[in-house]
Coordinates of C-alpha atoms in Angstrom, one line a residue:
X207 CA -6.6 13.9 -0.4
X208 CA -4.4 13.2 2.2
X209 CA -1.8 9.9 2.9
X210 CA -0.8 8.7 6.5
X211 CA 1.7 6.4 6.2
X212 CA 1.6 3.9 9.3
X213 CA 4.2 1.5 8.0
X214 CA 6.8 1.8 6.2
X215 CA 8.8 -1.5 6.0
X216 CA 9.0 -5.1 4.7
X217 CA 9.4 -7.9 5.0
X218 CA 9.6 -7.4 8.5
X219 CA 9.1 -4.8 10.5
X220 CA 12.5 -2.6 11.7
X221 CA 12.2 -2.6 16.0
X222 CA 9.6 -0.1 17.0
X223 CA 8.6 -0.2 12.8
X224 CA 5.8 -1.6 10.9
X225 CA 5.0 -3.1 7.9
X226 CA 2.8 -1.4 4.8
X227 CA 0.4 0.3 5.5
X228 CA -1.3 3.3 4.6
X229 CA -4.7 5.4 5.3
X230 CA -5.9 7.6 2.6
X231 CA -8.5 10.2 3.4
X232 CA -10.5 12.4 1.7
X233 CA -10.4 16.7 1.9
X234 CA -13.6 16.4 3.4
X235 CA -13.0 13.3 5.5
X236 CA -15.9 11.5 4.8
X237 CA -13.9 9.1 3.0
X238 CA -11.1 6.6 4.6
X239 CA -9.7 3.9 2.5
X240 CA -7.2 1.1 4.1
X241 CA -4.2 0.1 2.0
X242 CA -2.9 -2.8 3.4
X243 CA -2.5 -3.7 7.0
X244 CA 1.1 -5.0 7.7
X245 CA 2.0 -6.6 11.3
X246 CA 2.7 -3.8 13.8
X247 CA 0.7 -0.9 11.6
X248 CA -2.8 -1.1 13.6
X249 CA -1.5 0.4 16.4
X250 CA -0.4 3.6 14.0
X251 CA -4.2 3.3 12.4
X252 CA -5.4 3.9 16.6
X253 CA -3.8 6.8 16.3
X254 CA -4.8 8.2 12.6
X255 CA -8.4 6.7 12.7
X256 CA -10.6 4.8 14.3
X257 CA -11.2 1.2 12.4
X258 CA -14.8 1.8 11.9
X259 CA -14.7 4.7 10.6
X260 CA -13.2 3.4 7.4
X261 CA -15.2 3.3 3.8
X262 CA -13.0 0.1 2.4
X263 CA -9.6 -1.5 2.8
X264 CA -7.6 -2.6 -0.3
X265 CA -5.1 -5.5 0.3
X266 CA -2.6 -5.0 -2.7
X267 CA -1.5 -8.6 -2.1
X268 CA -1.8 -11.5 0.1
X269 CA 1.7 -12.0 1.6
X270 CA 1.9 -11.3 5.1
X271 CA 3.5 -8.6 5.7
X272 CA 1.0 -6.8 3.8
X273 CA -2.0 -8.2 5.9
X274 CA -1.6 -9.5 9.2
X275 CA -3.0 -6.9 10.7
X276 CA -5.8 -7.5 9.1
X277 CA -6.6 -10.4 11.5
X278 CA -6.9 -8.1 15.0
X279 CA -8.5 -6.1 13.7
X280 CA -11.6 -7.6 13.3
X281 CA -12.2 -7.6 17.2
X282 CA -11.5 -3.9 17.0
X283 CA -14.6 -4.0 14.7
X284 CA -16.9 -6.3 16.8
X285 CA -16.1 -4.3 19.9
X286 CA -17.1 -1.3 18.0
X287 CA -20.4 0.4 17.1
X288 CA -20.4 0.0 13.6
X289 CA -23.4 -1.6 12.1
X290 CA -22.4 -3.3 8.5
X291 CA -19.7 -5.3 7.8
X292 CA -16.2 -3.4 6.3
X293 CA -15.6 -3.8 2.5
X294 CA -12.1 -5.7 2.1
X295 CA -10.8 -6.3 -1.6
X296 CA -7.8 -8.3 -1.7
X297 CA -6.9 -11.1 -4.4
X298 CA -8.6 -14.5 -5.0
X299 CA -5.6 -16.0 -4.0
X300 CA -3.6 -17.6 -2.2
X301 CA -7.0 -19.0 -1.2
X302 CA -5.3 -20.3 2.3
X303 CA -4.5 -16.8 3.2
X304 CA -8.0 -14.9 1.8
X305 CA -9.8 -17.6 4.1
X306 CA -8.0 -16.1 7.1
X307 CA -10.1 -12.8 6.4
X308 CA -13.4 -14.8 6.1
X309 CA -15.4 -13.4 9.3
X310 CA -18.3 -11.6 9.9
X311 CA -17.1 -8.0 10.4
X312 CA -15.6 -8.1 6.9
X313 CA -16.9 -7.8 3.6
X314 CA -14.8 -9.5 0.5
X315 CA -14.4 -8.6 -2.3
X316 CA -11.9 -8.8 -5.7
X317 CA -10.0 -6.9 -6.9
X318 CA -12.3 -4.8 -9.4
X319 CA -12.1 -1.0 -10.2
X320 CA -14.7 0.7 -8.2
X321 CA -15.6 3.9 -6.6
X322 CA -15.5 3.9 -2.7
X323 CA -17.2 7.4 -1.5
X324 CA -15.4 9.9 -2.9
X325 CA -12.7 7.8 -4.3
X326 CA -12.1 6.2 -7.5
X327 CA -9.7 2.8 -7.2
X328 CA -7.9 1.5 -10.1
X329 CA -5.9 -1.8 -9.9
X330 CA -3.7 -3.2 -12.4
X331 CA -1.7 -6.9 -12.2
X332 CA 1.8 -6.6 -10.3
X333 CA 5.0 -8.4 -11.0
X334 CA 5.2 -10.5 -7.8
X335 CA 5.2 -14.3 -7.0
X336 CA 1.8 -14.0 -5.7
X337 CA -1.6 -12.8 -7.1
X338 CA -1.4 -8.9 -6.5
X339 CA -2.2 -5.8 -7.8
X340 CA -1.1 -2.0 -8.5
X341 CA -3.1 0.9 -7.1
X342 CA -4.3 4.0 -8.4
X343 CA -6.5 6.3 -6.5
X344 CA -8.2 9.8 -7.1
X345 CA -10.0 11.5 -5.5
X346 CA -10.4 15.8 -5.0
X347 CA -8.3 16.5 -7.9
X348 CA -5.3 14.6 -7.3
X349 CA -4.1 10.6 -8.1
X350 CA -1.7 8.4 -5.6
X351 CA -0.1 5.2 -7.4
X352 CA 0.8 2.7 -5.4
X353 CA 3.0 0.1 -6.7
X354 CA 2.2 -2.5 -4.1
X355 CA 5.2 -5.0 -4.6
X356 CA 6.2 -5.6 -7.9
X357 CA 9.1 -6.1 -10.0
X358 CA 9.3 -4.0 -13.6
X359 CA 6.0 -3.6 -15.0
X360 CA 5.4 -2.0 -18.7
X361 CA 1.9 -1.6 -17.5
X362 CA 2.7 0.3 -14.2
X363 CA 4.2 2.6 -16.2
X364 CA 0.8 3.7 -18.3
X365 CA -0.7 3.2 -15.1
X366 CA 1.3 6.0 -13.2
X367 CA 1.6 8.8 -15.7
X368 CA 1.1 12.0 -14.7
X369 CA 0.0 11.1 -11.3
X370 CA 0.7 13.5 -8.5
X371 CA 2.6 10.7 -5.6
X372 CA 4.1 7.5 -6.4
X373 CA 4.5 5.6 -3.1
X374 CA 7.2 2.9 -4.8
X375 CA 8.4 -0.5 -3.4
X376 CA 11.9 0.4 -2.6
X377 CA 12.4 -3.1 -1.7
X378 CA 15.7 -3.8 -3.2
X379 CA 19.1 -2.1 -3.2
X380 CA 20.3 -2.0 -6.8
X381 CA 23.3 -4.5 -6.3
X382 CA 20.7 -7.3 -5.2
X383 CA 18.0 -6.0 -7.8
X384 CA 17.5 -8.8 -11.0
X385 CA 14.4 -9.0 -13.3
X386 CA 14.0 -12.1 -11.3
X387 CA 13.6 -10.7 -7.7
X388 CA 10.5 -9.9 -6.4
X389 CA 10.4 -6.2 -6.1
X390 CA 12.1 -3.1 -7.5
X391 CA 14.9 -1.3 -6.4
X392 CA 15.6 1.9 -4.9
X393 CA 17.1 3.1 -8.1
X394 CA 14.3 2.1 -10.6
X395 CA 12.1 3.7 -8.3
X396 CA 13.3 7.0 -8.6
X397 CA 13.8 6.1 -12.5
X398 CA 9.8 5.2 -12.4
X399 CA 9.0 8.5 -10.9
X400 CA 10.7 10.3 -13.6
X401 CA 9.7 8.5 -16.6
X402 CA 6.0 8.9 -15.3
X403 CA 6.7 12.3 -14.6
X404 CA 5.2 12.0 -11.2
X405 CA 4.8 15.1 -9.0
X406 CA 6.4 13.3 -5.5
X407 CA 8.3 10.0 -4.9
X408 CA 7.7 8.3 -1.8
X409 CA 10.1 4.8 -1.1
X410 CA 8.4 2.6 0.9
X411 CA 8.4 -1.2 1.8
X412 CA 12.2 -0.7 3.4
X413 CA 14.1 -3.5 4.0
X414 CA 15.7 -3.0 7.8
X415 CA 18.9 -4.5 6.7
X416 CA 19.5 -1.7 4.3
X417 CA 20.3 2.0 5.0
X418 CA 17.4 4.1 4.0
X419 CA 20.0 6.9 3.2
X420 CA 21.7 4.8 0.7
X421 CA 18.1 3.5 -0.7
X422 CA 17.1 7.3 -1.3
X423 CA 20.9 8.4 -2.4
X424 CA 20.1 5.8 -5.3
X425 CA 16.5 6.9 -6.2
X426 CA 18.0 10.2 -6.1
X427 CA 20.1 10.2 -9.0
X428 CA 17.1 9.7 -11.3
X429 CA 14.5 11.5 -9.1
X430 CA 16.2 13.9 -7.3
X431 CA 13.0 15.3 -5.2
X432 CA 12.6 11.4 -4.2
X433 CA 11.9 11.0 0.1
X434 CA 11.1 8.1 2.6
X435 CA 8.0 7.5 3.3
X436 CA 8.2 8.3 7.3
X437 CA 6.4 6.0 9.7
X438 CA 3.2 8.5 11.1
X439 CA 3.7 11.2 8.8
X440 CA 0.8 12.4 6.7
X441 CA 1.3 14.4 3.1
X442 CA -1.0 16.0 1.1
X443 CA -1.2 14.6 -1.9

């Protein structure tokens, strides 16, 4: 299984950045599954893969930096030759925002543990002020966690073990980090990676008023083989 990441950022995008985003694919390619579409990362998806050529999209949450995209691409889809409608499973709510993806090139769904091709999706609930979820997928041997946003989670962490990337929410530096914000920080990501015993770390969601360096010094200390998630790059997971 490979991971392209085609954005990288949040809450906003950093100039010439994007927001979360990332396109899973299958060894054999047959499978493409959508996580998240944050503003400024459909563009990268042009590049990586055409938009109906995807199997799903999972929307770990609907704030919107996780899912504007979402909404151009939908004329993508009608201009393209694709005959059924595209499986999207994103949360119930907020209802306000799910309506937004109510159109006739996508199918929605919740967020239920399913099989999509050659993949298996897991979710579990994330710490966040909005309905959201935690991903886990496998597929060809290997397992990517995906934290989505989320503060300290008990269950993330029985939800991650053993799995061979964790692509964290780096969203916090650890002097603005408290159990009430709405993400973790760089440091507890690298301390998730260990205690999971995870076989990569990638920080993503990175704040632009932050230096990434000093968000990866900090996961380093716990995780010292921790990296930033880099905007276009693809890894093998």
């Amino acid at each position: 299984m490979y991971l392209t990441i085609l954005g990288n950022n949040g809450p906003f995008p950093a100039p010439g950045g994007a927001c979360s985003s990332y396109l899973l694919e299958s060894d054999s390619g047959d499978t493409r599954l959508l996580v998240d579409l944050g503003p400024g990362a459909l563009s990268h998806l042009m590049r990586a893969a055409a938009p109906e050529t995807l199997s799903g999209v999972v929307v770990s949450h609907l704030h919107y930096d996780h899912v504007c995209d979402l909404l151009p691409m939908q004329y993508a889809l009608q201009f393209s030759a694709r005959e059924r409608p595209l499986p999207v499973f994103a949360p119930l709510r907020p209802e306000r925002v799910r309506a937004l993806l109510e159109c006739p090139y996508y199918d929605l769904f919740a967020h239920e543990d399913i099989s999509i091709g050659e993949m298996r999706v897991d979710f579990v609930p994330a710490i966040h002020p909005v309905e959201g979820s935690c991903v886990r997928v496998t597929c060809d041997g290997a397992t990517l966690v995906f934290t989505g946003d989320t503060n300290r989670n008990p269950a993330l962490e029985l939800f991650a073990d053993g799995c061979n990337l964790l692509l964290a929410d780096a969203g916090l530096s650890r002097a603005d980090w408290t159990e009430k914000k709405p993400h973790l920080s760089a440091a507890l990501c690298g301390a998730l990676a260990r205690d999971v015993r995870a076989g990569a770390l990638l920080l993503t969601h990175l704040n632009p008023i932050y230096d990434p360096q000093a968000l990866l010094a900090e996961a380093r200390e716990a995780y010292p083989a921790a990296q930033l998630a880099v905007l276009g790059e693809r890894y093998r997971v």
